[in-house]
PDB file of C-alpha atoms and ligand atoms in Angstrom:
ATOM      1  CA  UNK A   1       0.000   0.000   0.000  1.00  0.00           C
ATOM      2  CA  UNK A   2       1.424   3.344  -1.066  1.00  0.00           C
ATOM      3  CA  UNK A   3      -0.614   6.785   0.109  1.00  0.00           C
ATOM      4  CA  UNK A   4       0.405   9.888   0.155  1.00  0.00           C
ATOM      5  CA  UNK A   5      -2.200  12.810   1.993  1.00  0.00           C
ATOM      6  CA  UNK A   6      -1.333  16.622   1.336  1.00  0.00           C
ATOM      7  CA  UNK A   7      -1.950  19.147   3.990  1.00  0.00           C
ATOM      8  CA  UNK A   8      -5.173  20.411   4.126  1.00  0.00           C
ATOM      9  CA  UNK A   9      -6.901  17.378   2.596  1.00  0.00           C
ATOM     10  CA  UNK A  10      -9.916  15.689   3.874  1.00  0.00           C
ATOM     11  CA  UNK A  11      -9.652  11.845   3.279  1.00  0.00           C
ATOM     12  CA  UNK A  12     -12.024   8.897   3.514  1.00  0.00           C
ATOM     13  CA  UNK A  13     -11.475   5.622   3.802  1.00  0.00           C
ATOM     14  CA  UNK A  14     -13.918   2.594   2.761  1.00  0.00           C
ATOM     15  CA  UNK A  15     -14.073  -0.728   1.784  1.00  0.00           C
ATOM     16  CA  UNK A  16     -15.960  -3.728   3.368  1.00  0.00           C
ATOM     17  CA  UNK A  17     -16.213  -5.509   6.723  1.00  0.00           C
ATOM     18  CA  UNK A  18     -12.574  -6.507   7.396  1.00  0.00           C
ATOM     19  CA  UNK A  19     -11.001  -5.152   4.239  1.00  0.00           C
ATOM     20  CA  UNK A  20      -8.218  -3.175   6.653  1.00  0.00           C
ATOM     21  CA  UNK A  21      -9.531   0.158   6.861  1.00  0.00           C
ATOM     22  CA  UNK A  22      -9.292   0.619  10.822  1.00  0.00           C
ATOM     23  CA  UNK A  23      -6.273  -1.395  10.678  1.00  0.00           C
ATOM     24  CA  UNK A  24      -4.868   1.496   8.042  1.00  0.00           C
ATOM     25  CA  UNK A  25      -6.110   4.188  10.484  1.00  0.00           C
ATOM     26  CA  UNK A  26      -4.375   2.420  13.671  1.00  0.00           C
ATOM     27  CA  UNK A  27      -0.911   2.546  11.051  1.00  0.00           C
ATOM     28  CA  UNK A  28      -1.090   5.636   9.963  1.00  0.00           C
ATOM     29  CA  UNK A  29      -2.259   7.597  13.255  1.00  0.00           C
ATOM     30  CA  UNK A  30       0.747   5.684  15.000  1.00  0.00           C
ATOM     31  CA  UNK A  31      -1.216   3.511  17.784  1.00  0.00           C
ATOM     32  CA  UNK A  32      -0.255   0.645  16.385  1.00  0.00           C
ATOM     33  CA  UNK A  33       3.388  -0.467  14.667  1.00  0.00           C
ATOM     34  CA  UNK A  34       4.190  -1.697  11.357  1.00  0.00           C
ATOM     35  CA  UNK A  35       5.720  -5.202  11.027  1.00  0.00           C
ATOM     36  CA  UNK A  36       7.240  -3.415   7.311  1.00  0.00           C
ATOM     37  CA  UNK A  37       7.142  -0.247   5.300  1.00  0.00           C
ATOM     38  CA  UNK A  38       7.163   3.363   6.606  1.00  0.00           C
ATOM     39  CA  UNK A  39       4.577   5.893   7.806  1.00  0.00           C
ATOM     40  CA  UNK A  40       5.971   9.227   7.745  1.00  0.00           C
ATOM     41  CA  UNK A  41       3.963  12.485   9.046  1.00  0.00           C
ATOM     42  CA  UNK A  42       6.171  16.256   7.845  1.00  0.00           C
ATOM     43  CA  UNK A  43       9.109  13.614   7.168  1.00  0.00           C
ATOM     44  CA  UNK A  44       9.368  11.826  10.095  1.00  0.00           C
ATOM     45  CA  UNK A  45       9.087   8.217  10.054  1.00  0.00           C
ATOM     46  CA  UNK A  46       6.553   6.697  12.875  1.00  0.00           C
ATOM     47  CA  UNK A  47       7.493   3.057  12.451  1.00  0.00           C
ATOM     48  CA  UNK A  48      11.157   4.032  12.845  1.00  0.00           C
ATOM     49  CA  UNK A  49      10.342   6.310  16.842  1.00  0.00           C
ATOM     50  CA  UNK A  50      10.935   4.602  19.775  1.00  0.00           C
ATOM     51  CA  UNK A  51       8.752   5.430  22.884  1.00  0.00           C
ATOM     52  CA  UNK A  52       8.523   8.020  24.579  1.00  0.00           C
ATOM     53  CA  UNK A  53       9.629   9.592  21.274  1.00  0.00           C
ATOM     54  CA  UNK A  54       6.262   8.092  19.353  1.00  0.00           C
ATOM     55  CA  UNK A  55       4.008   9.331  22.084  1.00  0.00           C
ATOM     56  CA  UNK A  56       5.461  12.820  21.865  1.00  0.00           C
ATOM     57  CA  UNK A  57       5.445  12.819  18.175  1.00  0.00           C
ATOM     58  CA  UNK A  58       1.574  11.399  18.072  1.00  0.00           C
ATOM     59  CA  UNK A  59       0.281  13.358  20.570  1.00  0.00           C
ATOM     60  CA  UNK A  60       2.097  17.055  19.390  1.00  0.00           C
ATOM     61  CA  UNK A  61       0.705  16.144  15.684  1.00  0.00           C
ATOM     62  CA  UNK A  62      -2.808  14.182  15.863  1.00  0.00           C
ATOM     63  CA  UNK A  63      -5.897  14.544  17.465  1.00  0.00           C
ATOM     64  CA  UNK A  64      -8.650  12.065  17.232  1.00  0.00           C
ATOM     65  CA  UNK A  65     -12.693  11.253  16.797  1.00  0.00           C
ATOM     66  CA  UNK A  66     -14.044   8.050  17.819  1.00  0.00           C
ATOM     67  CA  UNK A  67     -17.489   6.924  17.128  1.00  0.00           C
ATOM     68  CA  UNK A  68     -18.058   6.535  21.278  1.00  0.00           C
ATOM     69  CA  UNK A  69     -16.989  10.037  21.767  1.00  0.00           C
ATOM     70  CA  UNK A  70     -14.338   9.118  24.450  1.00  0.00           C
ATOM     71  CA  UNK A  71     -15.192  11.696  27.085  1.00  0.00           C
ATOM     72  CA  UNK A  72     -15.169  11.879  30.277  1.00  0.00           C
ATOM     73  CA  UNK A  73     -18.157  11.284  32.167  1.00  0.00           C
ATOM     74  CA  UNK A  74     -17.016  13.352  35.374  1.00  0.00           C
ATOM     75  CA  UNK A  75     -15.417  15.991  33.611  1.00  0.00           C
ATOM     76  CA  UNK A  76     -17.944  19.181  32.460  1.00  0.00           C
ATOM     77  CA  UNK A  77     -17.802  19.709  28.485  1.00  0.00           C
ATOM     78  CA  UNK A  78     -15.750  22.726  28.884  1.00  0.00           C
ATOM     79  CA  UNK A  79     -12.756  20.451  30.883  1.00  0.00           C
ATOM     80  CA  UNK A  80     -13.062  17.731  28.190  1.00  0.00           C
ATOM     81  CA  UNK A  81     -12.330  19.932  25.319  1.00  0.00           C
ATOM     82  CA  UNK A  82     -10.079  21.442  27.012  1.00  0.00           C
ATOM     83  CA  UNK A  83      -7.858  18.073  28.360  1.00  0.00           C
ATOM     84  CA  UNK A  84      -5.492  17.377  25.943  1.00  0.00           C
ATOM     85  CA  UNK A  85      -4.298  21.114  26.130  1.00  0.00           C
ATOM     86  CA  UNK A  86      -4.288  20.840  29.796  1.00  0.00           C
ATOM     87  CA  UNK A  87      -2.039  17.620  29.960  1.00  0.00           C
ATOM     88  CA  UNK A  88       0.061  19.163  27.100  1.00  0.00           C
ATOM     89  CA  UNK A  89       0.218  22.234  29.526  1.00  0.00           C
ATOM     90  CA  UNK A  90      -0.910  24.440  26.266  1.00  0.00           C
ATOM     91  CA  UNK A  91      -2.615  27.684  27.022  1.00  0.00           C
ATOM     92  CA  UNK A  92      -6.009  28.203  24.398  1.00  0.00           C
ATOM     93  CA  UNK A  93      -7.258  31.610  24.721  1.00  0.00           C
ATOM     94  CA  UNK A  94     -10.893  32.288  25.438  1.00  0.00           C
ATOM     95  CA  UNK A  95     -11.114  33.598  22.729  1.00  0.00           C
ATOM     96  CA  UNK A  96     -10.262  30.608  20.608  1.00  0.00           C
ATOM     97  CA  UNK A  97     -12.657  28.474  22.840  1.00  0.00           C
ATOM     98  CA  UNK A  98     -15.014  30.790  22.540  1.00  0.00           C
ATOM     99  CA  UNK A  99     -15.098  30.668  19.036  1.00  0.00           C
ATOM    100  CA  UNK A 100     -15.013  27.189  18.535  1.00  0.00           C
ATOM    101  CA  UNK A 101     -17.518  26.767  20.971  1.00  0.00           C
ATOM    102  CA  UNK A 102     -19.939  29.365  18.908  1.00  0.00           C
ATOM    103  CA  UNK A 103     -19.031  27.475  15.413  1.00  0.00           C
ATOM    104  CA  UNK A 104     -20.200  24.108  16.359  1.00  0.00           C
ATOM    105  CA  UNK A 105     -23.062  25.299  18.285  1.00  0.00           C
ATOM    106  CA  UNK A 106     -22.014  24.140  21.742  1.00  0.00           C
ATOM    107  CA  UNK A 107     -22.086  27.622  23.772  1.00  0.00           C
ATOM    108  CA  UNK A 108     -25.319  27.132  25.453  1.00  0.00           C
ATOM    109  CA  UNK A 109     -24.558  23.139  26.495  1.00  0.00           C
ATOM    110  CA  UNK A 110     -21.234  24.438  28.521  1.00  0.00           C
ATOM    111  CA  UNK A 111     -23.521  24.549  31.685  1.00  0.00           C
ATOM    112  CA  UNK A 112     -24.951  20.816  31.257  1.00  0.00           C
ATOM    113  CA  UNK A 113     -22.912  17.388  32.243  1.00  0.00           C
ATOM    114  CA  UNK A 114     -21.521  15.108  29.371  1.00  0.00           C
ATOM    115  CA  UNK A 115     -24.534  12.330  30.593  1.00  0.00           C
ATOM    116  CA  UNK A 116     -27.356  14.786  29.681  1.00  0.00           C
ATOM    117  CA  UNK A 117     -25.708  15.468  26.143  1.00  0.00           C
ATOM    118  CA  UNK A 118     -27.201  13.945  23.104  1.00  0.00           C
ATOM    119  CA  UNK A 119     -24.904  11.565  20.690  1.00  0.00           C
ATOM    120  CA  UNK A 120     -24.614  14.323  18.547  1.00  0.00           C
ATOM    121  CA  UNK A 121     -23.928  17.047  21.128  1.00  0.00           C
ATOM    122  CA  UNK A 122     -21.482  14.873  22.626  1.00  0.00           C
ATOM    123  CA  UNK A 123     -19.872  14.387  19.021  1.00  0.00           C
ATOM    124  CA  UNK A 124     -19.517  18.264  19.033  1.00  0.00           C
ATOM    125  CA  UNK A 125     -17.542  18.230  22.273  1.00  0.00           C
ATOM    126  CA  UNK A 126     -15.087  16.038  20.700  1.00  0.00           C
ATOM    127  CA  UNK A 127     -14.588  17.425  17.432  1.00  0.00           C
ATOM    128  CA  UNK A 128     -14.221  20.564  19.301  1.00  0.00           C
ATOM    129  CA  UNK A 129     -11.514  18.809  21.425  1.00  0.00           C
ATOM    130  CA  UNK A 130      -9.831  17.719  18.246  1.00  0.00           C
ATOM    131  CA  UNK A 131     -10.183  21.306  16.441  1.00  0.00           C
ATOM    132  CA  UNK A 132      -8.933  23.434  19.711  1.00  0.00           C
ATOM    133  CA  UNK A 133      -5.304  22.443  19.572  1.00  0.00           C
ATOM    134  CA  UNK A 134      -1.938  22.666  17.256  1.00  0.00           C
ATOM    135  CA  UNK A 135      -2.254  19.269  15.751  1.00  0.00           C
ATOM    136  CA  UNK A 136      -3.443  19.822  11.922  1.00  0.00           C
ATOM    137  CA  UNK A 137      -3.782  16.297  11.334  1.00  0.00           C
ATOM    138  CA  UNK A 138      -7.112  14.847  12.687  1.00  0.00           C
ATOM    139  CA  UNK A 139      -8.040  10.835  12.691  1.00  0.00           C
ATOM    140  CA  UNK A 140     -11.854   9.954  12.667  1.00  0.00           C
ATOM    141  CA  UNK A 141     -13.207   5.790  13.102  1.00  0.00           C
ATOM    142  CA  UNK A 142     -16.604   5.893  11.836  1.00  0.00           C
ATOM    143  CA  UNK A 143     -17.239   9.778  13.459  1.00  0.00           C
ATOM    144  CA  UNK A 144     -20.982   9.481  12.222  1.00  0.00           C
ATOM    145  CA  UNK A 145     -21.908   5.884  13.151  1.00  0.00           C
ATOM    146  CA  UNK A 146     -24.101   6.387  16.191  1.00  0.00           C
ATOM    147  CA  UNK A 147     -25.845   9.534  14.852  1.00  0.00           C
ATOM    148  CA  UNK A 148     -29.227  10.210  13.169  1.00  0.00           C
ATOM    149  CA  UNK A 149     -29.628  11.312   9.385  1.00  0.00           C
ATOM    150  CA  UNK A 150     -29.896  14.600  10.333  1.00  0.00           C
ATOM    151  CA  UNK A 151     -27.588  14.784  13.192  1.00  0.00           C
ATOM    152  CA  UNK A 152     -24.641  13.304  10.263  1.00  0.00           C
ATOM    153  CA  UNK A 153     -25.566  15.824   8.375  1.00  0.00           C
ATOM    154  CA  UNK A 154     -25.085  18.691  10.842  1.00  0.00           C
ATOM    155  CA  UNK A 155     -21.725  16.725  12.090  1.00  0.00           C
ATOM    156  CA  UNK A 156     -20.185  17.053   8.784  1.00  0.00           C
ATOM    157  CA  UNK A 157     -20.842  20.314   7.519  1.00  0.00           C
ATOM    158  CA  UNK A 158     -19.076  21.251  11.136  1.00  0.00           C
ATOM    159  CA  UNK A 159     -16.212  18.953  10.516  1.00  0.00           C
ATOM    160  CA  UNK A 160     -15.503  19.923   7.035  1.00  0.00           C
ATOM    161  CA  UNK A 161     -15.928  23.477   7.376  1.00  0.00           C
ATOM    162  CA  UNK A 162     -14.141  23.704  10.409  1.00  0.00           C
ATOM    163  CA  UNK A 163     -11.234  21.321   9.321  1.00  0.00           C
ATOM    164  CA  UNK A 164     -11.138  23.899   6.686  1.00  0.00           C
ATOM    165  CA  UNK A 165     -11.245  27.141   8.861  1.00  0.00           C
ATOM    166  CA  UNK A 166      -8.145  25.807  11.025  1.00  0.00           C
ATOM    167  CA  UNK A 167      -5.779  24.415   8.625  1.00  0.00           C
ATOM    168  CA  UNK A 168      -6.364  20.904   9.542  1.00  0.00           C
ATOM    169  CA  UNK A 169      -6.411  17.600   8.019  1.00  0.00           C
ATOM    170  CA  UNK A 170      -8.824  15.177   8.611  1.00  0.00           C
ATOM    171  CA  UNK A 171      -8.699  11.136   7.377  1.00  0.00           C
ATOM    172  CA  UNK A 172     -11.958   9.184   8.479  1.00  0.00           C
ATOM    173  CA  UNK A 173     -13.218   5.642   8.116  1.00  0.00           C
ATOM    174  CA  UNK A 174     -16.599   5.426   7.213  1.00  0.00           C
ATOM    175  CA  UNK A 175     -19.432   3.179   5.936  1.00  0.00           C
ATOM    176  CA  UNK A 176     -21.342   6.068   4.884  1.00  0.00           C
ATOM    177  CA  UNK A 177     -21.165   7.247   1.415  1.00  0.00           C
ATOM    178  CA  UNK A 178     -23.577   9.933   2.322  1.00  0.00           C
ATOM    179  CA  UNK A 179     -20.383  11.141   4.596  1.00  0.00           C
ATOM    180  CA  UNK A 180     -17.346  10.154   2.203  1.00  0.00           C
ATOM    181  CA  UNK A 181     -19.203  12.238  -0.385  1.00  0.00           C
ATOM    182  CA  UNK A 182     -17.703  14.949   2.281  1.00  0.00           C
ATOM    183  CA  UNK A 183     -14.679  14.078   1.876  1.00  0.00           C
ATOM    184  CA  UNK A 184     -11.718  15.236  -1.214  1.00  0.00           C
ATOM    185  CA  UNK A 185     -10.568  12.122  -1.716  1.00  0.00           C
ATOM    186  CA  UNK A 186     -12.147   8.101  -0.920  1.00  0.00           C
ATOM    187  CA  UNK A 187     -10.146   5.778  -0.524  1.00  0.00           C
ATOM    188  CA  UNK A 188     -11.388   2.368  -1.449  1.00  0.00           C
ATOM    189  CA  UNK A 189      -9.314  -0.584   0.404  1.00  0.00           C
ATOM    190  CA  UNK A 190     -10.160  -4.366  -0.623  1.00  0.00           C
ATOM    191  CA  UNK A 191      -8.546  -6.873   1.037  1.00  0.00           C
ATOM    192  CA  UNK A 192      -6.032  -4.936   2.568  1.00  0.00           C
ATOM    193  CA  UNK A 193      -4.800  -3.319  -0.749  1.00  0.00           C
ATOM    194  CA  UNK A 194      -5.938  -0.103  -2.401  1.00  0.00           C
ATOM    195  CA  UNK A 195      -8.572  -1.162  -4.563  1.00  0.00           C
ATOM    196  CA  UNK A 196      -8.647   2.679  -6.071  1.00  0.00           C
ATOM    197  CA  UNK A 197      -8.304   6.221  -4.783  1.00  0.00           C
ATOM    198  CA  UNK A 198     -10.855   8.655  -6.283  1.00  0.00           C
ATOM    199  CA  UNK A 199     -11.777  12.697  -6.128  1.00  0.00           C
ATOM    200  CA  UNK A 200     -15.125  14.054  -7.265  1.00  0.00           C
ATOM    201  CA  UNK A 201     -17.547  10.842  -6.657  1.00  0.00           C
ATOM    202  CA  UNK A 202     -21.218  11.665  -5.992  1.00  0.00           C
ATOM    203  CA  UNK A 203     -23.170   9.551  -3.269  1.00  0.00           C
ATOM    204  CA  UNK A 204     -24.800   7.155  -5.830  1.00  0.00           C
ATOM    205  CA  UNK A 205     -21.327   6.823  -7.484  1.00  0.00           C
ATOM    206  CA  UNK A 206     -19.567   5.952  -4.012  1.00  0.00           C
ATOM    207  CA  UNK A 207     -22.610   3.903  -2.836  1.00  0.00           C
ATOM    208  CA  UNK A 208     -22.288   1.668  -6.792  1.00  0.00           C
ATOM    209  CA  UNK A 209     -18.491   1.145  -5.522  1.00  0.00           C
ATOM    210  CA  UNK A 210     -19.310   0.111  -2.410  1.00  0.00           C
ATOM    211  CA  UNK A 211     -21.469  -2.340  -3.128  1.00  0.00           C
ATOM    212  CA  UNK A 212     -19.208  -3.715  -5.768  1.00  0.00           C
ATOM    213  CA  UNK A 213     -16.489  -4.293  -3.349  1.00  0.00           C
ATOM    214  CA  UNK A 214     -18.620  -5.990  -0.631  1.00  0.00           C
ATOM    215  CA  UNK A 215     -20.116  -7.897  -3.307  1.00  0.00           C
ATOM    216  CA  UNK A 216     -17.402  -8.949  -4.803  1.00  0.00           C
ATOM    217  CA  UNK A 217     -15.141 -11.069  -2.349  1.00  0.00           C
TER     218      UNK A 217
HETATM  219  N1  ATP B   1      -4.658  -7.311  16.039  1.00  0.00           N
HETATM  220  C1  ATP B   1      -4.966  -8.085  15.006  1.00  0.00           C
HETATM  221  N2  ATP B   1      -4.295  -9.235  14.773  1.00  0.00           N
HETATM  222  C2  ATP B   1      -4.592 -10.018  13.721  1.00  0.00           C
HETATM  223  N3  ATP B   1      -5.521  -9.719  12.824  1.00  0.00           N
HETATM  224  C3  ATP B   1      -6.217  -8.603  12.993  1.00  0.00           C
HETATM  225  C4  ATP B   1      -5.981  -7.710  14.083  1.00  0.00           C
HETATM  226  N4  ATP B   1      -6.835  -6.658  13.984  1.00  0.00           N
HETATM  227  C5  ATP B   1      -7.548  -6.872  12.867  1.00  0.00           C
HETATM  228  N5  ATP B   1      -7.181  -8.033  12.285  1.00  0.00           N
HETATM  229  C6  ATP B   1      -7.719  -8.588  11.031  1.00  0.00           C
HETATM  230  O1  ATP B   1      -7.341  -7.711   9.979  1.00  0.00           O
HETATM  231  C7  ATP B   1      -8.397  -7.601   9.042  1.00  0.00           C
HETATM  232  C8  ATP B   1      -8.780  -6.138   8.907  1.00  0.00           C
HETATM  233  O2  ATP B   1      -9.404  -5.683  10.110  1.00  0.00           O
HETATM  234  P1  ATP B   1      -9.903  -4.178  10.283  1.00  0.00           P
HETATM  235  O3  ATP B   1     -10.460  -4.033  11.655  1.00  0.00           O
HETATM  236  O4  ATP B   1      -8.816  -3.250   9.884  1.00  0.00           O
HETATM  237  O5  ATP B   1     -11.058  -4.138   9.191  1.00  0.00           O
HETATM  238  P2  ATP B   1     -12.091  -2.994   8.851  1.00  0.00           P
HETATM  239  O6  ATP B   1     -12.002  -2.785   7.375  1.00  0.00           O
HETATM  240  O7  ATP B   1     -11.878  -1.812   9.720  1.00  0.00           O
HETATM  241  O8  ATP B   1     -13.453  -3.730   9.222  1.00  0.00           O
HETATM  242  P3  ATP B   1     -14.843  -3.170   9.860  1.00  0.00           P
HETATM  243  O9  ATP B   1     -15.431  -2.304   8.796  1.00  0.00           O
HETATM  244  O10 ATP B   1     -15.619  -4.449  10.072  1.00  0.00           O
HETATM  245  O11 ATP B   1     -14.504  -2.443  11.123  1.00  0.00           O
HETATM  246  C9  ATP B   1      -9.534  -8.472   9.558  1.00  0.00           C
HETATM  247  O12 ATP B   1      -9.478  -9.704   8.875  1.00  0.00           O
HETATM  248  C10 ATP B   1      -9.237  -8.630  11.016  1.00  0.00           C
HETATM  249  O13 ATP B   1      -9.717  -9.847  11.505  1.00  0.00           O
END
């Protein structure tokens, strides 16, 4: 497998059940090790860092979005957005948070606990986590897959235009072609191999693909 990602680009990633695509994400975002090959981010090679030197690399470069959210119950939304930062001991103005905050809508839901957030508010909280730092490069497993129609909808036109606003990368796996269609680039993986890598596909066109690649094993 040979991919290159420019700055600035949002990527998806799809294929069928078990074609590799989480297993490309784990590579590529560094939490998990090659047995062969290189995975480079700005010229560094990941596979080649020893820890602590991978942690500090990951963690000063990429943020992440998991499906389950991954916040803290007993923290308020404000302290989970704000963790990373904290533990990096970075400083965000209130003005960036502020901002952020305003952008995906979350202002008002700053008073409430992360248990009496919806899927989709809590989804806000962390993209916002992942958009409030330095790191331009942003990881997302299936960011969508426990939201309503609508509620995707909203999610991605946050995302995308956010990603764009701050500069930052994004490469998600998804199932959805409805959310791919979001992205600049798919990536379609079959059996652990790039099957193709296409710009410019419409929903039907992604959804046709799809199908041909789960249906085609
Ligand atoms: N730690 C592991 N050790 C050995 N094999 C693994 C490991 N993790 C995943 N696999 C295998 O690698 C293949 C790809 O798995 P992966 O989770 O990347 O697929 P996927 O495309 O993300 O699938 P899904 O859409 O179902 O989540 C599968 O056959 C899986 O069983």
């Amino acid at each position: 497998m040979n991919l290159q990602v420019q700055s600035g680009e949002i990527v998806a990633i799809m294929g069928a059940s078990g074609a590799g695509k989480t297993t490309l994400l784990n590579l590529m975002s560094g939490l998990d090790r090659p047995t062969a090959g290189s995975i480079e981010i700005n010229g560094k090679d990941l596979a080649k860092l020893k820890e602590p030197l991978l942690t500090k690399t990951r963690t000063s470069n990429i943020s992440y979005i998991f499906q389950d959210y991954k916040l803290l119950d007993y923290l308020s939304p404000k302290d989970n957005i704000l963790l990373t930062q904290h533990l990096n001991k970075k400083e965000i103005s209130e003005q960036k948070l502020n901002h952020i905050l305003s952008r995906l809508g979350l202002t008002k839901l700053m008073k409430l606990s992360i248990n009496q957030l919806s899927g989709g508010q809590k989804q806000r909280v962390a993209i916002a986590r992942a958009l409030i730092g330095d790191n331009n490069l942003i990881f997302a497993d299936e960011p969508t897959g426990a939201l309503d129609l609508f509620t995707r909808d909203e999610i991605m036109k946050e995302l995308t235009s956010n990603a764009k606003e701050f500069g930052k990368t994004v490469i998600m796996v998804t199932h959805d072609p409805y959310v791919a269609a979001y992205a600049n680039r798919i990536i379609f993986i079959h059996d652990g191999k790039i099957e193709s890598n296409v710009s410019g596909l419409k929903n039907e066109e992604i959804s046709r693909k799809l199908f041909s690649l789960t249906h085609n094993e």
